[in-house]
Short mmCIF file of C-alpha atoms in Angstrom, two decimals:
data_model
loop_
_atom_site.label_atom_id
_atom_site.label_comp_id
_atom_site.label_asym_id
_atom_site.label_seq_id
_atom_site.Cartn_x
_atom_site.Cartn_y
_atom_site.Cartn_z
CA UNK A 17 0.00 0.01 0.01
CA UNK A 18 1.30 3.42 -0.91
CA UNK A 19 2.62 5.68 1.80
CA UNK A 20 -0.08 8.15 3.02
CA UNK A 21 1.34 11.63 3.45
CA UNK A 22 -0.67 14.60 4.71
CA UNK A 23 -2.25 16.28 1.74
CA UNK A 24 -3.18 19.53 3.42
CA UNK A 25 -2.71 21.53 6.57
CA UNK A 26 -5.49 23.70 8.08
CA UNK A 27 -4.62 26.60 10.41
CA UNK A 28 -5.83 24.75 13.44
CA UNK A 29 -3.03 22.21 13.04
CA UNK A 30 -0.81 24.55 15.12
CA UNK A 31 -2.81 23.25 18.05
CA UNK A 32 -0.76 20.07 17.93
CA UNK A 33 2.11 21.93 19.63
CA UNK A 34 -0.10 22.66 22.68
CA UNK A 35 -0.29 20.52 25.76
CA UNK A 36 -2.83 17.76 25.31
CA UNK A 37 -5.28 17.42 28.12
CA UNK A 38 -7.26 14.20 28.30
CA UNK A 39 -10.66 14.23 30.18
CA UNK A 40 -11.11 11.90 33.12
CA UNK A 41 -14.18 10.28 31.58
CA UNK A 42 -15.62 9.60 28.05
CA UNK A 43 -15.86 12.68 25.80
CA UNK A 44 -19.28 14.41 26.03
CA UNK A 45 -21.45 14.61 23.06
CA UNK A 46 -20.85 17.77 21.15
CA UNK A 47 -22.77 20.01 18.88
CA UNK A 48 -23.10 19.45 15.11
CA UNK A 49 -21.73 22.89 14.47
CA UNK A 50 -18.06 23.65 13.97
CA UNK A 51 -16.22 23.00 17.22
CA UNK A 52 -13.91 25.41 18.98
CA UNK A 53 -10.36 24.09 19.32
CA UNK A 54 -9.33 25.23 22.74
CA UNK A 55 -7.79 21.82 23.47
CA UNK A 56 -6.53 19.36 20.99
CA UNK A 57 -8.37 16.02 21.52
CA UNK A 58 -7.33 12.51 20.54
CA UNK A 59 -9.31 11.01 17.66
CA UNK A 60 -9.77 7.85 19.57
CA UNK A 61 -12.18 9.70 21.85
CA UNK A 62 -14.76 9.73 18.95
CA UNK A 63 -14.10 6.23 17.53
CA UNK A 64 -16.96 3.91 18.02
CA UNK A 65 -15.45 0.87 16.32
CA UNK A 66 -12.33 0.19 14.31
CA UNK A 67 -11.59 -3.09 12.56
CA UNK A 68 -9.22 -4.58 9.94
CA UNK A 69 -10.79 -7.20 7.50
CA UNK A 70 -9.36 -9.72 5.14
CA UNK A 71 -11.57 -11.73 2.86
CA UNK A 72 -14.63 -10.50 4.74
CA UNK A 73 -13.36 -11.60 8.17
CA UNK A 74 -12.28 -9.37 11.04
CA UNK A 75 -8.64 -10.05 11.77
CA UNK A 76 -7.80 -7.23 14.03
CA UNK A 77 -9.30 -4.48 16.17
CA UNK A 78 -6.75 -1.66 16.27
CA UNK A 79 -6.64 0.51 19.41
CA UNK A 80 -5.77 3.61 17.50
CA UNK A 81 -6.40 5.06 14.01
CA UNK A 82 -2.68 5.19 13.51
CA UNK A 83 -2.48 1.47 14.14
CA UNK A 84 -5.18 0.78 11.74
CA UNK A 85 -3.46 2.81 9.03
CA UNK A 86 -0.16 1.07 9.84
CA UNK A 87 -1.70 -2.28 9.52
CA UNK A 88 -3.06 -1.37 6.14
CA UNK A 89 0.33 -0.30 4.92
CA UNK A 90 1.99 -3.50 6.23
CA UNK A 91 -0.49 -6.02 4.92
CA UNK A 92 -1.82 -6.10 1.40
CA UNK A 93 -5.33 -7.28 0.76
CA UNK A 94 -6.75 -5.87 3.97
CA UNK A 95 -9.46 -3.27 4.48
CA UNK A 96 -10.13 -0.91 7.42
CA UNK A 97 -13.55 0.15 8.61
CA UNK A 98 -13.48 2.97 11.19
CA UNK A 99 -16.69 4.52 12.60
CA UNK A 100 -16.69 7.86 14.41
CA UNK A 101 -19.42 9.65 16.32
CA UNK A 102 -19.49 13.45 16.19
CA UNK A 103 -15.77 14.11 15.98
CA UNK A 104 -14.52 17.56 16.31
CA UNK A 105 -11.85 19.27 14.16
CA UNK A 106 -8.85 18.21 16.22
CA UNK A 107 -10.17 14.58 16.31
CA UNK A 108 -10.85 14.32 12.58
CA UNK A 109 -7.68 16.06 11.22
CA UNK A 110 -5.30 13.19 12.14
CA UNK A 111 -7.49 10.78 10.26
CA UNK A 112 -7.30 13.09 7.21
CA UNK A 113 -3.56 12.95 7.47
CA UNK A 114 -3.48 9.15 7.89
CA UNK A 115 -5.77 8.48 4.98
CA UNK A 116 -5.12 11.32 2.63
CA UNK A 117 -8.55 12.77 2.67
CA UNK A 118 -9.34 16.01 0.82
CA UNK A 119 -9.69 19.11 2.87
CA UNK A 120 -13.00 20.18 1.32
CA UNK A 121 -14.57 16.83 2.32
CA UNK A 122 -13.05 17.06 5.80
CA UNK A 123 -14.47 20.56 6.17
CA UNK A 124 -17.96 19.26 5.26
CA UNK A 125 -17.69 16.36 7.79
CA UNK A 126 -16.57 18.84 10.61
CA UNK A 127 -19.27 21.45 10.08
CA UNK A 128 -22.09 18.96 9.08
CA UNK A 129 -25.54 20.17 8.09
CA UNK A 130 -24.76 19.18 4.44
CA UNK A 131 -27.18 18.26 1.76
CA UNK A 132 -27.13 14.58 0.63
CA UNK A 133 -24.51 14.28 -2.12
CA UNK A 134 -21.74 12.11 -3.55
CA UNK A 135 -18.40 13.47 -4.72
CA UNK A 136 -15.11 11.82 -5.78
CA UNK A 137 -11.70 13.24 -4.73
CA UNK A 138 -9.12 11.17 -6.58
CA UNK A 139 -9.45 7.59 -5.52
CA UNK A 140 -11.69 8.54 -2.50
CA UNK A 141 -15.45 8.68 -2.67
CA UNK A 142 -17.23 11.03 -0.29
CA UNK A 143 -21.01 10.63 0.40
CA UNK A 144 -23.36 12.47 2.62
CA UNK A 145 -26.54 10.75 3.68
CA UNK A 146 -29.58 11.96 5.61
CA UNK A 147 -31.20 9.24 7.71
CA UNK A 148 -34.75 9.56 9.08
CA UNK A 149 -36.48 8.07 12.05
CA UNK A 150 -40.17 8.28 12.93
CA UNK A 151 -40.82 9.04 16.54
CA UNK A 152 -44.24 7.50 17.13
CA UNK A 153 -44.75 9.00 20.65
CA UNK A 154 -44.29 12.60 19.38
CA UNK A 155 -45.60 11.90 15.88
CA UNK A 156 -42.47 13.53 14.43
CA UNK A 157 -39.60 12.72 12.05
CA UNK A 158 -36.16 12.96 13.39
CA UNK A 159 -33.34 13.42 10.81
CA UNK A 160 -29.75 12.43 11.16
CA UNK A 161 -26.58 12.88 9.06
CA UNK A 162 -23.83 10.44 8.03
CA UNK A 163 -20.60 11.14 6.12
CA UNK A 164 -18.93 8.27 4.46
CA UNK A 165 -15.40 8.21 3.05
CA UNK A 166 -14.68 5.28 0.73
CA UNK A 167 -11.13 4.56 -0.36
CA UNK A 168 -9.49 1.72 -2.17
CA UNK A 169 -8.90 -0.18 1.15
CA UNK A 170 -10.80 1.75 3.77
CA UNK A 171 -14.12 3.10 4.92
CA UNK A 172 -14.53 5.96 7.40
CA UNK A 173 -17.94 6.74 8.66
CA UNK A 174 -18.66 10.00 10.49
CA UNK A 175 -22.08 9.94 12.23
CA UNK A 176 -23.77 13.15 13.54
CA UNK A 177 -26.90 11.40 14.86
CA UNK A 178 -27.73 8.44 16.97
CA UNK A 179 -29.52 6.89 14.12
CA UNK A 180 -29.14 4.83 12.12
CA UNK A 181 -27.39 2.24 14.08
CA UNK A 182 -24.27 1.52 12.04
CA UNK A 183 -23.26 -1.00 14.64
CA UNK A 184 -26.16 -3.10 13.27
CA UNK A 185 -24.87 -2.56 9.74
CA UNK A 186 -21.39 -3.72 10.77
CA UNK A 187 -22.82 -6.83 12.49
CA UNK A 188 -24.86 -7.65 9.43
CA UNK A 189 -21.86 -7.30 7.15
CA UNK A 190 -19.58 -9.39 9.45
CA UNK A 191 -22.30 -12.03 9.45
CA UNK A 192 -21.96 -12.17 5.63
CA UNK A 193 -18.20 -12.46 4.93
CA UNK A 194 -18.90 -13.22 1.31
CA UNK A 195 -20.52 -9.80 0.81
CA UNK A 196 -18.00 -8.04 3.03
CA UNK A 197 -15.21 -9.55 0.92
CA UNK A 198 -16.28 -7.28 -2.02
CA UNK A 199 -14.49 -4.48 -0.11
CA UNK A 200 -15.26 -0.85 0.73
CA UNK A 201 -18.05 -0.61 -1.93
CA UNK A 202 -19.92 -3.36 -0.22
CA UNK A 203 -19.84 -1.39 3.03
CA UNK A 204 -21.11 1.73 1.18
CA UNK A 205 -23.94 -0.48 -0.23
CA UNK A 206 -24.86 -1.73 3.21
CA UNK A 207 -24.92 1.77 4.63
CA UNK A 208 -27.05 3.00 1.75
CA UNK A 209 -29.32 0.02 2.15
CA UNK A 210 -29.74 0.76 5.83
CA UNK A 211 -30.54 4.40 5.38
CA UNK A 212 -33.11 3.66 2.63
CA UNK A 213 -34.66 0.83 4.62
CA UNK A 214 -34.96 3.23 7.57
CA UNK A 215 -37.23 5.41 5.38
CA UNK A 216 -39.95 2.71 5.25
CA UNK A 217 -41.23 3.17 8.95
CA UNK A 218 -41.08 7.00 8.24
CA UNK A 219 -43.28 6.67 5.20
CA UNK A 220 -45.74 4.50 7.17
CA UNK A 221 -45.83 6.97 10.03
CA UNK A 222 -46.38 9.97 7.81
CA UNK A 223 -49.15 8.09 5.90
CA UNK A 224 -50.85 7.38 9.23
CA UNK A 225 -50.60 11.03 10.22
CA UNK A 226 -52.08 12.11 6.84
CA UNK A 227 -55.11 9.67 7.31
CA UNK A 228 -55.69 11.04 10.84
CA UNK A 229 -55.50 14.65 9.45
CA UNK A 230 -58.11 13.85 6.80
CA UNK A 231 -60.53 12.64 9.45
CA UNK A 232 -59.86 15.73 11.57
CA UNK A 233 -60.41 18.08 8.56
CA UNK A 234 -63.85 16.71 7.92
CA UNK A 235 -64.67 16.77 11.57
CA UNK A 236 -63.89 20.49 11.66
CA UNK A 237 -61.15 20.28 14.24
CA UNK A 238 -59.87 23.89 14.65
CA UNK A 239 -56.40 22.68 15.37
CA UNK A 240 -55.96 20.73 12.25
CA UNK A 241 -54.48 23.58 10.14
CA UNK A 242 -51.43 23.78 12.55
CA UNK A 243 -50.98 20.05 12.27
CA UNK A 244 -51.12 20.18 8.52
CA UNK A 245 -48.41 23.00 8.47
CA UNK A 246 -46.17 21.04 10.81
CA UNK A 247 -46.41 17.85 8.92
CA UNK A 248 -45.86 19.66 5.65
CA UNK A 249 -42.55 21.00 7.07
CA UNK A 250 -41.47 17.53 8.02
CA UNK A 251 -42.48 16.17 4.56
CA UNK A 252 -40.41 18.97 2.91
CA UNK A 253 -37.37 17.98 5.08
CA UNK A 254 -38.00 14.32 4.23
CA UNK A 255 -38.10 15.15 0.50
CA UNK A 256 -34.79 17.01 0.85
CA UNK A 257 -33.30 13.89 2.37
CA UNK A 258 -34.68 11.46 -0.21
CA UNK A 259 -34.77 13.19 -3.58
CA UNK A 260 -30.94 13.71 -3.87
CA UNK A 261 -30.48 9.98 -3.37
CA UNK A 262 -31.71 9.28 -6.87
CA UNK A 263 -29.01 11.26 -8.71
CA UNK A 264 -26.41 9.90 -6.23
CA UNK A 265 -27.27 6.38 -7.05
CA UNK A 266 -27.42 7.13 -10.76
CA UNK A 267 -23.89 8.57 -10.42
CA UNK A 268 -22.71 5.39 -8.68
CA UNK A 269 -24.33 3.30 -11.47
CA UNK A 270 -22.58 5.37 -14.14
CA UNK A 271 -19.25 4.53 -12.51
CA UNK A 272 -19.74 0.76 -12.38
CA UNK A 273 -17.76 0.03 -15.60
CA UNK A 274 -15.09 2.68 -15.00
CA UNK A 275 -14.28 1.56 -11.47
CA UNK A 276 -14.86 -2.12 -11.99
CA UNK A 277 -17.64 -2.60 -9.54
CA UNK A 278 -18.45 -6.23 -8.86
CA UNK A 279 -21.60 -7.51 -10.76
CA UNK A 280 -23.24 -8.76 -7.63
CA UNK A 281 -22.80 -5.34 -5.92
CA UNK A 282 -24.24 -3.77 -9.03
CA UNK A 283 -27.44 -5.83 -8.39
CA UNK A 284 -27.57 -4.80 -4.79
CA UNK A 285 -27.09 -1.05 -5.52
CA UNK A 286 -29.76 -1.24 -8.23
CA UNK A 287 -32.13 -2.75 -5.73
CA UNK A 288 -31.42 0.16 -3.29
CA UNK A 289 -32.05 2.57 -6.14
CA UNK A 290 -35.49 0.89 -6.82
CA UNK A 291 -36.35 1.27 -3.10
CA UNK A 292 -35.12 4.91 -3.02
CA UNK A 293 -37.16 5.70 -6.11
CA UNK A 294 -40.29 4.27 -4.43
CA UNK A 295 -39.69 6.28 -1.24
CA UNK A 296 -39.08 9.55 -3.27
CA UNK A 297 -42.33 9.04 -5.22
CA UNK A 298 -44.30 8.35 -2.02
CA UNK A 299 -42.83 11.51 -0.38
CA UNK A 300 -43.69 13.61 -3.46
CA UNK A 301 -47.11 12.14 -3.22
CA UNK A 302 -47.29 13.10 0.52
CA UNK A 303 -46.51 16.67 -0.25
CA UNK A 304 -49.17 16.89 -2.95
CA UNK A 305 -51.72 15.25 -0.66
CA UNK A 306 -51.03 17.71 2.12
CA UNK A 307 -51.44 20.57 -0.29
CA UNK A 308 -54.76 19.19 -1.43
CA UNK A 309 -55.83 18.61 2.23
CA UNK A 310 -54.94 22.16 3.07
CA UNK A 311 -56.99 23.46 0.15
CA UNK A 312 -59.94 21.28 1.22
CA UNK A 313 -59.55 22.48 4.81
CA UNK A 314 -59.54 26.14 3.65
CA UNK A 315 -62.58 25.48 1.58
CA UNK A 316 -64.41 23.84 4.49
CA UNK A 317 -63.32 26.63 6.91
CA UNK A 318 -64.63 29.22 4.39
CA UNK A 319 -67.92 27.29 4.15
CA UNK A 320 -68.19 27.17 7.93
CA UNK A 321 -67.52 30.93 8.13
CA UNK A 322 -70.10 31.54 5.40
CA UNK A 323 -72.71 29.49 7.28
CA UNK A 324 -71.93 31.36 10.47
CA UNK A 325 -72.24 34.76 8.70
CA UNK A 326 -75.57 33.56 7.27
CA UNK A 327 -76.79 32.43 10.66
CA UNK A 328 -75.71 35.70 12.26
CA UNK A 329 -77.44 37.66 9.50
CA UNK A 330 -80.64 35.71 9.87
CA UNK A 331 -80.53 36.21 13.64
CA UNK A 332 -79.97 39.94 13.15
CA UNK A 333 -82.82 40.14 10.69
CA UNK A 334 -85.14 38.29 13.14
CA UNK A 335 -84.03 40.60 15.89
CA UNK A 336 -84.78 43.68 13.77
CA UNK A 337 -88.22 42.28 13.00
CA UNK A 338 -88.94 41.85 16.70
CA UNK A 339 -87.69 45.34 17.51
CA UNK A 340 -90.09 46.73 14.85
CA UNK A 341 -93.05 44.83 16.22
CA UNK A 342 -92.33 45.96 19.75
CA UNK A 343 -91.87 49.52 18.61
CA UNK A 344 -95.11 49.45 16.71
CA UNK A 345 -97.15 48.16 19.74
CA UNK A 346 -95.33 50.67 21.98
CA UNK A 347 -96.52 53.52 19.69
CA UNK A 348 -100.10 52.17 19.58
CA UNK A 349 -100.22 51.93 23.32
CA UNK A 350 -98.58 55.32 23.75
CA UNK A 351 -101.32 57.32 21.92
CA UNK A 352 -104.29 56.46 24.17
CA UNK A 353 -102.03 56.80 27.19
CA UNK A 354 -101.11 60.34 26.09
CA UNK A 355 -104.78 61.32 25.64
CA UNK A 356 -105.72 59.74 28.97
CA UNK A 357 -102.93 61.52 30.77
CA UNK A 358 -104.17 64.86 29.41
CA UNK A 359 -107.65 64.20 30.75
CA UNK A 360 -106.35 63.14 34.01
CA UNK A 361 -104.78 66.52 34.85
CA UNK A 362 -106.04 68.47 37.94
CA UNK A 363 -107.47 71.62 36.30
CA UNK A 364 -110.76 72.65 34.78
CA UNK A 365 -111.18 71.46 31.12
CA UNK A 366 -113.76 72.84 28.68
CA UNK A 367 -114.87 69.32 27.79
CA UNK A 368 -116.08 68.63 31.25
CA UNK A 369 -119.12 70.64 30.62
CA UNK A 370 -119.89 68.81 27.44
CA UNK A 371 -122.11 65.68 27.66
CA UNK A 372 -120.11 63.79 25.02
CA UNK A 373 -116.68 64.87 26.26
CA UNK A 374 -115.65 61.51 27.61
CA UNK A 375 -117.10 59.38 24.79
CA UNK A 376 -115.22 61.74 22.39
CA UNK A 377 -111.93 61.20 24.20
CA UNK A 378 -112.32 57.36 24.29
CA UNK A 379 -113.29 57.44 20.62
CA UNK A 380 -110.19 59.50 19.86
CA UNK A 381 -108.05 56.94 21.64
CA UNK A 382 -109.57 54.14 19.48
CA UNK A 383 -109.24 56.14 16.37
CA UNK A 384 -105.55 56.98 16.88
CA UNK A 385 -104.74 53.35 17.89
CA UNK A 386 -106.47 51.81 14.93
CA UNK A 387 -104.87 54.31 12.58
CA UNK A 388 -101.48 53.46 13.91
CA UNK A 389 -102.14 49.75 13.67
CA UNK A 390 -103.21 50.09 10.02
CA UNK A 391 -100.14 52.16 9.23
CA UNK A 392 -97.73 49.69 10.84
CA UNK A 393 -99.57 46.72 9.28
CA UNK A 394 -99.24 48.30 5.87
CA UNK A 395 -95.52 48.71 6.29
CA UNK A 396 -95.02 45.12 7.50
CA UNK A 397 -94.06 45.98 11.04
CA UNK A 398 -97.10 43.96 12.42
#
């Protein structure tokens, strides 16, 4: 194996001259953002597992990354598979030196928050994958990020999330030495297959949420609009994780002949591409379904609002009719009351000396009341 010399040097490499301080316990989990380099840390603090394989069988578990690189140089026909969990800059740079990784890819792996992509730097392939997990209790989708460096005789995985469980992938591959014997590309296939298979429960969970939302929409649940919005955001994130997989797998397929990919691995990768296509189509369908549901919900809300406005208008109309009837009867009653009040005053009135004075007053009351009743009746108030 060719000697692996450092291909680049970042400014933070000057930290190697500082005193190394080792923590008493295991390294705490760190943020997915770029890490401050106040103290240079050993790469082994972030190594989850490291192994050397020959013909699909594990032959050694090196204690350090340097030991793994040395073993590769010393023994032809071997492959190293090293897994890291949330390494910081000082932990990842020594690996870049040992395995000759490109500085652009290392920068992406340090900072994280990358879109799914696949790039080739010389004889090293760099892939970024977005894993997804459906949290049934919260009814939410949690997204993770994996960076994979695939060289001629090594695989480095940088995981920025707890899922997927690459330990299960390693266990599966070690249980199938014939497949693992195909080399680093077989490991890349297994990781891709694990990520794509992990989408299936997410698709089922999102479909269940959409079914529940449809029921809530037609029930008129006032909180359903917020749930539609939140699920739409998750579907968009899911779409961003799955859609780039298709061109990535197409790019891998285009390089089968150029890089001499084993025919059996080609079949496996095509199978992964088929599953990824199915997932991408389902996710696209989810987005369209949610858009349609949102439109239906808006229509139903508008209908409900129109019905409410109509009901309020009818109630207001009925109230106005009642007010008119009350006002009309009040006016009718007020006329004889006014006449009777005048005749009830304590002073001498000319009509008292007239025999027909009181009959005239009563007749006047009746005449005014009947006249008002006829007027209000004609106008529809009574």
